[in-house]
mmCIF file of C-alpha atoms in Angstrom:
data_model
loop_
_atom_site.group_PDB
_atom_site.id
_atom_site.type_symbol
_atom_site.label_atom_id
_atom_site.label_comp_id
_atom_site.label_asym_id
_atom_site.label_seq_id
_atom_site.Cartn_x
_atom_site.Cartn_y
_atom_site.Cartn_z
ATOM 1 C CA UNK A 1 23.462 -13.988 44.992
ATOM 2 C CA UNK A 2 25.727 -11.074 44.009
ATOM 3 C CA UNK A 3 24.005 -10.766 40.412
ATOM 4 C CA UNK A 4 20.776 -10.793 42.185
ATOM 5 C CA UNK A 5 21.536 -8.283 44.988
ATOM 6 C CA UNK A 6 22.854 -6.123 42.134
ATOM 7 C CA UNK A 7 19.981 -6.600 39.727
ATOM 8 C CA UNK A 8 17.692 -5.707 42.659
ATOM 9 C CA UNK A 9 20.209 -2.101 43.604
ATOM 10 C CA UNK A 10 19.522 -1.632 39.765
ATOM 11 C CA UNK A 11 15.509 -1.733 39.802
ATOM 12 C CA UNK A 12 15.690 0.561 42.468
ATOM 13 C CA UNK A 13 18.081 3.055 41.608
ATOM 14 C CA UNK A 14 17.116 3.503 37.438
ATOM 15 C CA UNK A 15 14.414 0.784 36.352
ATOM 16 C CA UNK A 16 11.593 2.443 38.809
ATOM 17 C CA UNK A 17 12.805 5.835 38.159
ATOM 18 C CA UNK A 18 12.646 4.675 33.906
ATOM 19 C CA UNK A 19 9.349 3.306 34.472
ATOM 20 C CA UNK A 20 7.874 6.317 35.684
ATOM 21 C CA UNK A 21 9.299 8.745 33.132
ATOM 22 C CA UNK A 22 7.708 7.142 30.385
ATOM 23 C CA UNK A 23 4.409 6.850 32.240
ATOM 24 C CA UNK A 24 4.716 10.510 32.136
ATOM 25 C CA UNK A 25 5.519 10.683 28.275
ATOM 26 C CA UNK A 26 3.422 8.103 26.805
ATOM 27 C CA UNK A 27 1.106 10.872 26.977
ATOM 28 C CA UNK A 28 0.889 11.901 23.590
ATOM 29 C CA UNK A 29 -2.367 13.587 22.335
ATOM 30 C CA UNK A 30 -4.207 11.964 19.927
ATOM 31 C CA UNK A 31 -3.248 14.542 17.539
ATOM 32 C CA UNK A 32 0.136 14.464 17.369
ATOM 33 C CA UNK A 33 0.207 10.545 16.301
ATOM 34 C CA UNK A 34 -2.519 11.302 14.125
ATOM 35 C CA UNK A 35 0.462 13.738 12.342
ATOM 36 C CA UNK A 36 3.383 11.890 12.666
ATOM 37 C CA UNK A 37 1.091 8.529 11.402
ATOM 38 C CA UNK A 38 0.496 10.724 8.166
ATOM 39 C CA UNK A 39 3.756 12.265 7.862
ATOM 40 C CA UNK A 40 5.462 8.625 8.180
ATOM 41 C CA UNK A 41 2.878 7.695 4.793
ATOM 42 C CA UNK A 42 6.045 9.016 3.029
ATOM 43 C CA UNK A 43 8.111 6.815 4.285
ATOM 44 C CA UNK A 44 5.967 3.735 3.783
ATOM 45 C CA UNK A 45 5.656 4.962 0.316
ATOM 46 C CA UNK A 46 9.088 5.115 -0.530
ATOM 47 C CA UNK A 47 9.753 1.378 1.130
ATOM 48 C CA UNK A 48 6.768 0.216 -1.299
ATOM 49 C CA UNK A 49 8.407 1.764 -4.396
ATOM 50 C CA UNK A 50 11.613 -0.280 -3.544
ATOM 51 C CA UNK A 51 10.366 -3.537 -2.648
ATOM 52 C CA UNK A 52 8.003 -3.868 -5.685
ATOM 53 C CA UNK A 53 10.154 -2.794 -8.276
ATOM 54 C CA UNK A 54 11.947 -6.702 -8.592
ATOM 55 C CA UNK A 55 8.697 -7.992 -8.634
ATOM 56 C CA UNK A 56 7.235 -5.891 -11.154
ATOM 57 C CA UNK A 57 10.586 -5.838 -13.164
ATOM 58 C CA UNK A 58 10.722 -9.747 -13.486
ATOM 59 C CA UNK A 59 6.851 -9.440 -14.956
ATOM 60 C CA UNK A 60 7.526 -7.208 -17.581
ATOM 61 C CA UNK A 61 10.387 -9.274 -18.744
ATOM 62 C CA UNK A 62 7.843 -11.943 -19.003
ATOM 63 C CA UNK A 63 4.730 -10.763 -20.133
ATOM 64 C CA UNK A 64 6.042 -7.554 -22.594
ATOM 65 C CA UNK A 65 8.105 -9.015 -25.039
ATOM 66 C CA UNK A 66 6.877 -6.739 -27.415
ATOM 67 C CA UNK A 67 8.250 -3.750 -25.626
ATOM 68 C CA UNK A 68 11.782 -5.372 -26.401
ATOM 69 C CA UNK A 69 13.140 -4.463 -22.764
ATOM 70 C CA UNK A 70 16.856 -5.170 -23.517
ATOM 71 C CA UNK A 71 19.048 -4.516 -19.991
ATOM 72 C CA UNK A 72 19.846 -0.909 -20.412
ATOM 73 C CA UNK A 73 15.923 -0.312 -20.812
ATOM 74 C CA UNK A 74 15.330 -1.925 -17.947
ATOM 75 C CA UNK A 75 18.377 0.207 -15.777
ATOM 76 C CA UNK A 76 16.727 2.933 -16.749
ATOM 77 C CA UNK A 77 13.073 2.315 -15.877
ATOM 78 C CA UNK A 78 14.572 1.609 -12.241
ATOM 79 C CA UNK A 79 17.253 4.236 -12.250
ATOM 80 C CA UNK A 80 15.016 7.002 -13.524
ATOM 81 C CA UNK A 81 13.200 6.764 -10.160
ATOM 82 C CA UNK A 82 16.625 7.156 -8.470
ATOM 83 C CA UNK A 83 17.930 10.089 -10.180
ATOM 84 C CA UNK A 84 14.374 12.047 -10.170
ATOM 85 C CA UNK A 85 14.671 11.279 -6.943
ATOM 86 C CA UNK A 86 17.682 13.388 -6.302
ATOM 87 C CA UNK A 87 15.883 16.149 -7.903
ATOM 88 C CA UNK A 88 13.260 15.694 -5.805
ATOM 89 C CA UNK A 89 14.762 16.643 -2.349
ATOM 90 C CA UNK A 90 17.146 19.363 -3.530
ATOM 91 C CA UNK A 91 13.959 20.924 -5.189
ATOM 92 C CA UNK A 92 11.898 20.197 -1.881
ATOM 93 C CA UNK A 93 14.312 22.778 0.016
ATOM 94 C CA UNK A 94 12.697 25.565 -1.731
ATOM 95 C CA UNK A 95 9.592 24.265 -1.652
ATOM 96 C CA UNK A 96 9.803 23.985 2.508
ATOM 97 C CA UNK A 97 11.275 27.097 2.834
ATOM 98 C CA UNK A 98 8.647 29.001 0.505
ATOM 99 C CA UNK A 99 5.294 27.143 0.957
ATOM 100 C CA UNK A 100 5.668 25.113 3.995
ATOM 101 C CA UNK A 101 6.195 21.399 4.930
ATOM 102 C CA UNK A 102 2.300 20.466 4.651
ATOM 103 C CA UNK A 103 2.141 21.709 1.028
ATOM 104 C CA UNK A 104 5.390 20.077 0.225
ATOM 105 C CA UNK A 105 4.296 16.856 1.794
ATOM 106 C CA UNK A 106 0.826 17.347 0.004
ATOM 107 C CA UNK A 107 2.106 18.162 -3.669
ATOM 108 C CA UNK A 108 4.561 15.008 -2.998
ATOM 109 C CA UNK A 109 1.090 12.726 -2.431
ATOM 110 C CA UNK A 110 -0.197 14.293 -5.410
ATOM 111 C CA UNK A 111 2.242 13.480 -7.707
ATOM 112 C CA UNK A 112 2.416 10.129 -6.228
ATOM 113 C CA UNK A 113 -1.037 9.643 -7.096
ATOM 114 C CA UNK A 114 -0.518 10.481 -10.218
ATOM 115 C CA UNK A 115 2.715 8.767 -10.820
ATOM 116 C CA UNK A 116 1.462 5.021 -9.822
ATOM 117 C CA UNK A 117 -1.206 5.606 -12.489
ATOM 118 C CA UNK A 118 0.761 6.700 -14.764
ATOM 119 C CA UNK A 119 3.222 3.603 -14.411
ATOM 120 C CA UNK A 120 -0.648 0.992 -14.162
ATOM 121 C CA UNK A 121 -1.754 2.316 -17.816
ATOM 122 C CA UNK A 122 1.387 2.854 -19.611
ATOM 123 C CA UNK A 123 1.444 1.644 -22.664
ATOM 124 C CA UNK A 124 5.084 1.313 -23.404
ATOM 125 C CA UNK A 125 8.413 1.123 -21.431
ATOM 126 C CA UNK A 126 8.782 5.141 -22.187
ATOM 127 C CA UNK A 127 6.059 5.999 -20.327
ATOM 128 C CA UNK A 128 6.641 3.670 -17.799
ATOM 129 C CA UNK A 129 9.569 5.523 -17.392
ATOM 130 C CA UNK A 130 7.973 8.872 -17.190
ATOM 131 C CA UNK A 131 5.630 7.837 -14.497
ATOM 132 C CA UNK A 132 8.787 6.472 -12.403
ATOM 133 C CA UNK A 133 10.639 9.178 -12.854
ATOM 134 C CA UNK A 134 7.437 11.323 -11.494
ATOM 135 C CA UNK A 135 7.136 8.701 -8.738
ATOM 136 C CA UNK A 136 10.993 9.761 -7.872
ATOM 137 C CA UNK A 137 10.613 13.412 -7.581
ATOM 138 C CA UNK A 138 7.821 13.142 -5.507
ATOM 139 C CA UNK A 139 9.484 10.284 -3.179
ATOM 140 C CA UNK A 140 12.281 13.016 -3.283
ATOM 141 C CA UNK A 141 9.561 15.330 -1.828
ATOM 142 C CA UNK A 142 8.553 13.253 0.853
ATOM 143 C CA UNK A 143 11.379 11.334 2.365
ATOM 144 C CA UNK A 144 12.955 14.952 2.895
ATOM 145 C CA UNK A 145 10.075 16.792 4.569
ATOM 146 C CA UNK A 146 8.072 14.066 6.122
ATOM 147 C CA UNK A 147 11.073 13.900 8.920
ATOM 148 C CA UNK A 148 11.537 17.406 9.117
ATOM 149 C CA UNK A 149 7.915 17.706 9.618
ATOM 150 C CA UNK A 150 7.646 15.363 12.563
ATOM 151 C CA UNK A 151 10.659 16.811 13.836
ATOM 152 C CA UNK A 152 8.968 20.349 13.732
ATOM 153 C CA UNK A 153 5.541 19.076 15.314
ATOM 154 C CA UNK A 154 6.564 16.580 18.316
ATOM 155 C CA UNK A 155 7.692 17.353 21.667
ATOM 156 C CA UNK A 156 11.509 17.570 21.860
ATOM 157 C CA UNK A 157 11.556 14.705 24.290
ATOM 158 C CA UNK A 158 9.828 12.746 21.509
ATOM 159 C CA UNK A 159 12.219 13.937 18.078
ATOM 160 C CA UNK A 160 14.308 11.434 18.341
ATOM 161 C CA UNK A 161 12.002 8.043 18.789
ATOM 162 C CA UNK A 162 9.459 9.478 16.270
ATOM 163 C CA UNK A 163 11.857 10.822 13.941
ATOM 164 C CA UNK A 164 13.265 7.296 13.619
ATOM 165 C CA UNK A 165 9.594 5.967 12.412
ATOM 166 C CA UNK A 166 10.310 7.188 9.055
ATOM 167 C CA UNK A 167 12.849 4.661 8.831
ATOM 168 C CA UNK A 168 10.850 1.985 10.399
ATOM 169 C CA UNK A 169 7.907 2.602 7.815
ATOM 170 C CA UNK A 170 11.144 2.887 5.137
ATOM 171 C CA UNK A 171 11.787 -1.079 5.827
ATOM 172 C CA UNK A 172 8.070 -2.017 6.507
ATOM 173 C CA UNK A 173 7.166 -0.756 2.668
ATOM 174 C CA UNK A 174 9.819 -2.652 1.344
ATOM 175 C CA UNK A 175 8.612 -5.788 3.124
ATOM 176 C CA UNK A 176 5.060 -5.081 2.092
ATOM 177 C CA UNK A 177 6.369 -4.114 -1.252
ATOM 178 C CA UNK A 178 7.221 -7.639 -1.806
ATOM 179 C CA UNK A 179 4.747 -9.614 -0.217
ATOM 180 C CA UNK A 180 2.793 -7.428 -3.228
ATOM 181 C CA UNK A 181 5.319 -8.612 -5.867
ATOM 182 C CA UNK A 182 4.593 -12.157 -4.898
ATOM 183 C CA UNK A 183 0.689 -12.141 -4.389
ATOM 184 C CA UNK A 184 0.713 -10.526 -8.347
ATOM 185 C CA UNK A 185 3.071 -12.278 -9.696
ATOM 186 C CA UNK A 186 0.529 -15.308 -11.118
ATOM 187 C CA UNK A 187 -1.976 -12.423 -12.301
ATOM 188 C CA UNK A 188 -1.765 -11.584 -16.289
ATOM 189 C CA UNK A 189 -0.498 -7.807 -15.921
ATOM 190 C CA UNK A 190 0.159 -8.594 -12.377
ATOM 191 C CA UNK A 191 2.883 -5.839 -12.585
ATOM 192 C CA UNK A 192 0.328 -2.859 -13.658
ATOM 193 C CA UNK A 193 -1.272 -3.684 -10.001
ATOM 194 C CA UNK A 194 1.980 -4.010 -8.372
ATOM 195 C CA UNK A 195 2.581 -0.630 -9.344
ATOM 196 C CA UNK A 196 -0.600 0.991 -9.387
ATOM 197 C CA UNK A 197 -1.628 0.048 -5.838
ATOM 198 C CA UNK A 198 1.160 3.047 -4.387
ATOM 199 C CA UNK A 199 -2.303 5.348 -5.270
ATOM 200 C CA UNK A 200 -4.119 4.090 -2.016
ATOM 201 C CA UNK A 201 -1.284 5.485 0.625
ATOM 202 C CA UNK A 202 -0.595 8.443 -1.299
ATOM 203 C CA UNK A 203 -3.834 9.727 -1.824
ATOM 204 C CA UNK A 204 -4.588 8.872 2.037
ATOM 205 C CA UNK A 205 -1.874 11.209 2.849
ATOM 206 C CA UNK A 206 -2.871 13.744 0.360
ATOM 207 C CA UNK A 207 -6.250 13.703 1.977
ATOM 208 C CA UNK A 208 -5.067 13.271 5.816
ATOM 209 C CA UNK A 209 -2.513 16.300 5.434
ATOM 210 C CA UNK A 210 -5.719 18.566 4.066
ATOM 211 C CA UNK A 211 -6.527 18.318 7.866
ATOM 212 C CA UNK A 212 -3.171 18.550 9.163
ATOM 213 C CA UNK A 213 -1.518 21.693 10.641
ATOM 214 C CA UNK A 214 1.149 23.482 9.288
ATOM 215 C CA UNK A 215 4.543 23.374 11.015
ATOM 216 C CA UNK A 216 4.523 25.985 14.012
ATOM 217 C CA UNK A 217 8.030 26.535 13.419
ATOM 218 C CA UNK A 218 7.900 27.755 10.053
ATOM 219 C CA UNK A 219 4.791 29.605 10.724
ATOM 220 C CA UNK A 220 6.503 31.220 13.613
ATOM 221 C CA UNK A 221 9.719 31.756 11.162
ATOM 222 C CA UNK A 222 7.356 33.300 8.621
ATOM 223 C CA UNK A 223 6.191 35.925 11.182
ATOM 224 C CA UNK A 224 2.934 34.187 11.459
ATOM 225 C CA UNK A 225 3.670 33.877 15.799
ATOM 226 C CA UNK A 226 0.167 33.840 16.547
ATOM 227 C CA UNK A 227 -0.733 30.721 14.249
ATOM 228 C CA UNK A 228 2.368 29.092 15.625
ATOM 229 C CA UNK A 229 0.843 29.334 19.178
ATOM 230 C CA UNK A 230 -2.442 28.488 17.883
ATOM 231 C CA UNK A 231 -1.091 25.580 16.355
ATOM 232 C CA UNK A 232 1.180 24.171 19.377
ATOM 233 C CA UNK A 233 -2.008 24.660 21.850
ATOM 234 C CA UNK A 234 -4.005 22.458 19.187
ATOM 235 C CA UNK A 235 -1.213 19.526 19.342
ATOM 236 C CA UNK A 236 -0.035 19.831 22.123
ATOM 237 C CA UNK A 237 -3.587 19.575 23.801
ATOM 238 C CA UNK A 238 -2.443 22.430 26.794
ATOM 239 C CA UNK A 239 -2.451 26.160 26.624
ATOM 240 C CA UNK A 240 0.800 26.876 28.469
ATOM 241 C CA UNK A 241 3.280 26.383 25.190
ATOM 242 C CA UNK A 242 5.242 29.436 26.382
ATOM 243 C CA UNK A 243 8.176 27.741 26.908
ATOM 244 C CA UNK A 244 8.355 25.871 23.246
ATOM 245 C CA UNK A 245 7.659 29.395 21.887
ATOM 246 C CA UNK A 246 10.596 30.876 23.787
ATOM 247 C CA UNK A 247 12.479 28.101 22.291
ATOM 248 C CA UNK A 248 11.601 28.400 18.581
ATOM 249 C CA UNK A 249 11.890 32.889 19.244
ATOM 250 C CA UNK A 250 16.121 31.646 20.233
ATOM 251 C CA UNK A 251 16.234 29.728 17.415
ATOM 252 C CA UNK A 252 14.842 32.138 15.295
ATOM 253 C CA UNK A 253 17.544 34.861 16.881
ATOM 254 C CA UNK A 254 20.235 32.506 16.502
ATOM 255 C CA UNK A 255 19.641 31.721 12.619
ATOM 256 C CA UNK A 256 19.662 35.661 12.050
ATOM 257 C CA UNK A 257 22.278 36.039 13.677
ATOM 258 C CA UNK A 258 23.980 33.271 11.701
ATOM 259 C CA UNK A 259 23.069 35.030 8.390
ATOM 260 C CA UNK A 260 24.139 38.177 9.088
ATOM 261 C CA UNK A 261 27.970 37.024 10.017
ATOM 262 C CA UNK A 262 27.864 33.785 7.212
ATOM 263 C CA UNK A 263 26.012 35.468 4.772
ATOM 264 C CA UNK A 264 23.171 33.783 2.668
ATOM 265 C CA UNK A 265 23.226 31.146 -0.464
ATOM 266 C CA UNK A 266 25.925 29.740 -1.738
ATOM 267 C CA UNK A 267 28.490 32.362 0.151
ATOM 268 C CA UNK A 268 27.304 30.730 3.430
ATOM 269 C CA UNK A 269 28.256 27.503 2.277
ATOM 270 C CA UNK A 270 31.220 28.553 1.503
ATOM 271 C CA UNK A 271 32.013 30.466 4.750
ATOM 272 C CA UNK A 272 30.502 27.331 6.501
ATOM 273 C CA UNK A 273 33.211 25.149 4.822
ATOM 274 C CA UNK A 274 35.580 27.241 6.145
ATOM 275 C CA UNK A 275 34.591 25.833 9.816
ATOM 276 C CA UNK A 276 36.984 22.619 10.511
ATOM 277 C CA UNK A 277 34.368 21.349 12.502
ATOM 278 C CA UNK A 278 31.312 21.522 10.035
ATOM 279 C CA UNK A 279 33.641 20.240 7.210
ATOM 280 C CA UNK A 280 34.763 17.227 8.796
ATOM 281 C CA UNK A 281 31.200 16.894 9.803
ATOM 282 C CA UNK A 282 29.904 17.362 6.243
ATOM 283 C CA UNK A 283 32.791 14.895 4.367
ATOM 284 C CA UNK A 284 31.763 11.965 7.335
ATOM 285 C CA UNK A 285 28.124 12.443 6.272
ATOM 286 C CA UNK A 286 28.722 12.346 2.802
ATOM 287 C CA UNK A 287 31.025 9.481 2.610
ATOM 288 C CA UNK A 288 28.735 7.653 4.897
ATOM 289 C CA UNK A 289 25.857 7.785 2.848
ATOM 290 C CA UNK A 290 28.312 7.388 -0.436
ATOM 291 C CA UNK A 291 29.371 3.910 1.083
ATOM 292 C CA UNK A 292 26.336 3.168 1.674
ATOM 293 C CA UNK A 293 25.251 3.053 -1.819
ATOM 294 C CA UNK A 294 28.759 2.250 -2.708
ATOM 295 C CA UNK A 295 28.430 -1.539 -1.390
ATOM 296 C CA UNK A 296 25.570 -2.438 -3.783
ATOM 297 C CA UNK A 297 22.414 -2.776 -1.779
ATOM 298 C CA UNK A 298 20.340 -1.323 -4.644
ATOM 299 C CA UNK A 299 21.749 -3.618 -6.717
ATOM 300 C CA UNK A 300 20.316 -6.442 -4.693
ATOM 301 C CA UNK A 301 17.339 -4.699 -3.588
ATOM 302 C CA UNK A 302 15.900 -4.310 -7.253
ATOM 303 C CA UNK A 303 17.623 -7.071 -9.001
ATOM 304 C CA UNK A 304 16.730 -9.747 -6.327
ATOM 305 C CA UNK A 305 13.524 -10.582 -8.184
ATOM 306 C CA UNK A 306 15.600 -11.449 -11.454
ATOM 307 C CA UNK A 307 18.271 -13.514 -9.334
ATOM 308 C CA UNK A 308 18.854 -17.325 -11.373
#
């Protein structure tokens, strides 16, 4: 009786109350999915490239004998991808800050494009390797601007569940990834599909982000304020987007004012190191993601496929 009685003061007091705020913001326009749906492409994309890579690995150990892939050929047709990647997102920095997040995002598709047919027609393991080294950079590309995108475009109520959808469509191209692997894997060159087929999302986000708008922040950052209000009215689907513009204008105050006492390039990093709190903050981000990696989950993500 007590659990119910409490379970009851509960629905009341929150579960009503919970109910009714997301009535209220499960009104997204149309628009803004449509964005983050394209932006999260990236994300799908870079799942895919993961989960077909056993697949496609264990195929040209079968079928290419001619191509003599000894181990350390095949490390480096899967790590070239990695380290390209790398590249990729330090290089997509400039690119963001320079041309934008919807050019970033739509050279990344590009070269995607490009890159999975590169890797379907090669004709030996070198430029296989080419076209997955392409494939990283561009990954690189996309997994670092595709969040900062949505991040830039959504309601700030919304950042954080929508943000997080990269990362869902991260572990849903891995699964689909291999479900590819295994549908291919009876089909003579089975692997050149496997491969290949990364063309149809990436030149669906190439195409959807010709429609897309650009970020309103960096418009607004770029001195471009009236865009960025013509752009939150448009996705948003309401005219009163004073208060978001406010918002971005103290943001935009507060990272002058941040360059002017820290400096710019590599003396603000520096000066930010400095900070106890943004160092400790920096070394528990690293090491996180160095652990990560650290415990071998590549190793079993792309070696899986060759497992005896």
């Amino acid at each position: 009786w007590s659990l119910r009685q409490s379970w009851e003061s509960f629905k009341l007091s929150y579960y009503n109350e919970y109910k009714s705020y997301l009535r209220l913001k499960m009104s997204l326009p149309l628009k803004t999915m449509l964005l983050v749906f394209t932006a999260v492409l990236g994300g799908f994309l870079f799942g895919y490239d993961t989960g077909v890579m056993s697949g496609a690995l264990v195929e040209l150990g079968d079928e290419k004998k001619d191509w003599d892939l000894t181990d350390w050929k095949k490390e480096l047709i899967v790590s070239s991808a990695i380290w390209a990647c790398a590249v990729g997102a330090a290089i997509s920095g400039v690119l963001n800050n320079f041309f934008g997040r919807k050019v970033t995002m739509m050279a990344g598709g590009s070269v995607l494009t490009v890159a999975s047919f590169i890797m379907a027609v090669a004709p030996n393991w070198g430029i296989l390797t080419l076209g997955r080294a392409l494939d990283g950079i561009a990954i690189g590309f996309v997994s670092m601007t595709g969040p900062l995108y949505i991040a830039e475009q959504v309601p700030s109520d919304w950042r954080g569940p929508l943000t997080v959808c990269n990362q869902l469509m991260i572990t849903i191209g891995i699964l689909c990834g291999s479900i590819i692997a295994g549908l291919f894997e009876p089909v003579t060159d089975g692997w050149r599909w496997m491969l290949g087929l990364s063309c149809i999302p990436s030149t669906i986000m190439t195409i959807m982000f010709i429609i897309m708008p650009k970020s309103a922040r960096w418009l607004y950052f770029k001195g471009q304020k009236e865009e960025a209000k013509r752009v939150l009215i448009m996705i948003r689907g309401t005219s009163d987007v004073t208060q978001e513009l406010d918002e971005i204008a103290l943001d935009y105050e507060r990272m002058n004012e941040n360059e002017a006492i820290g400096g710019r390039g590599f003396q603000r990093i520096v000066n930010m190191m400095k900070n106890k709190a943004v160092r400790r903050a920096l070394i528990l981000g690293m090491n996180l993601q160095l652990f990560q990696q650290l415990s071998g989950i590549n190793s079993v993500m792309y070696g899986r496929g060759g497992a005896d």
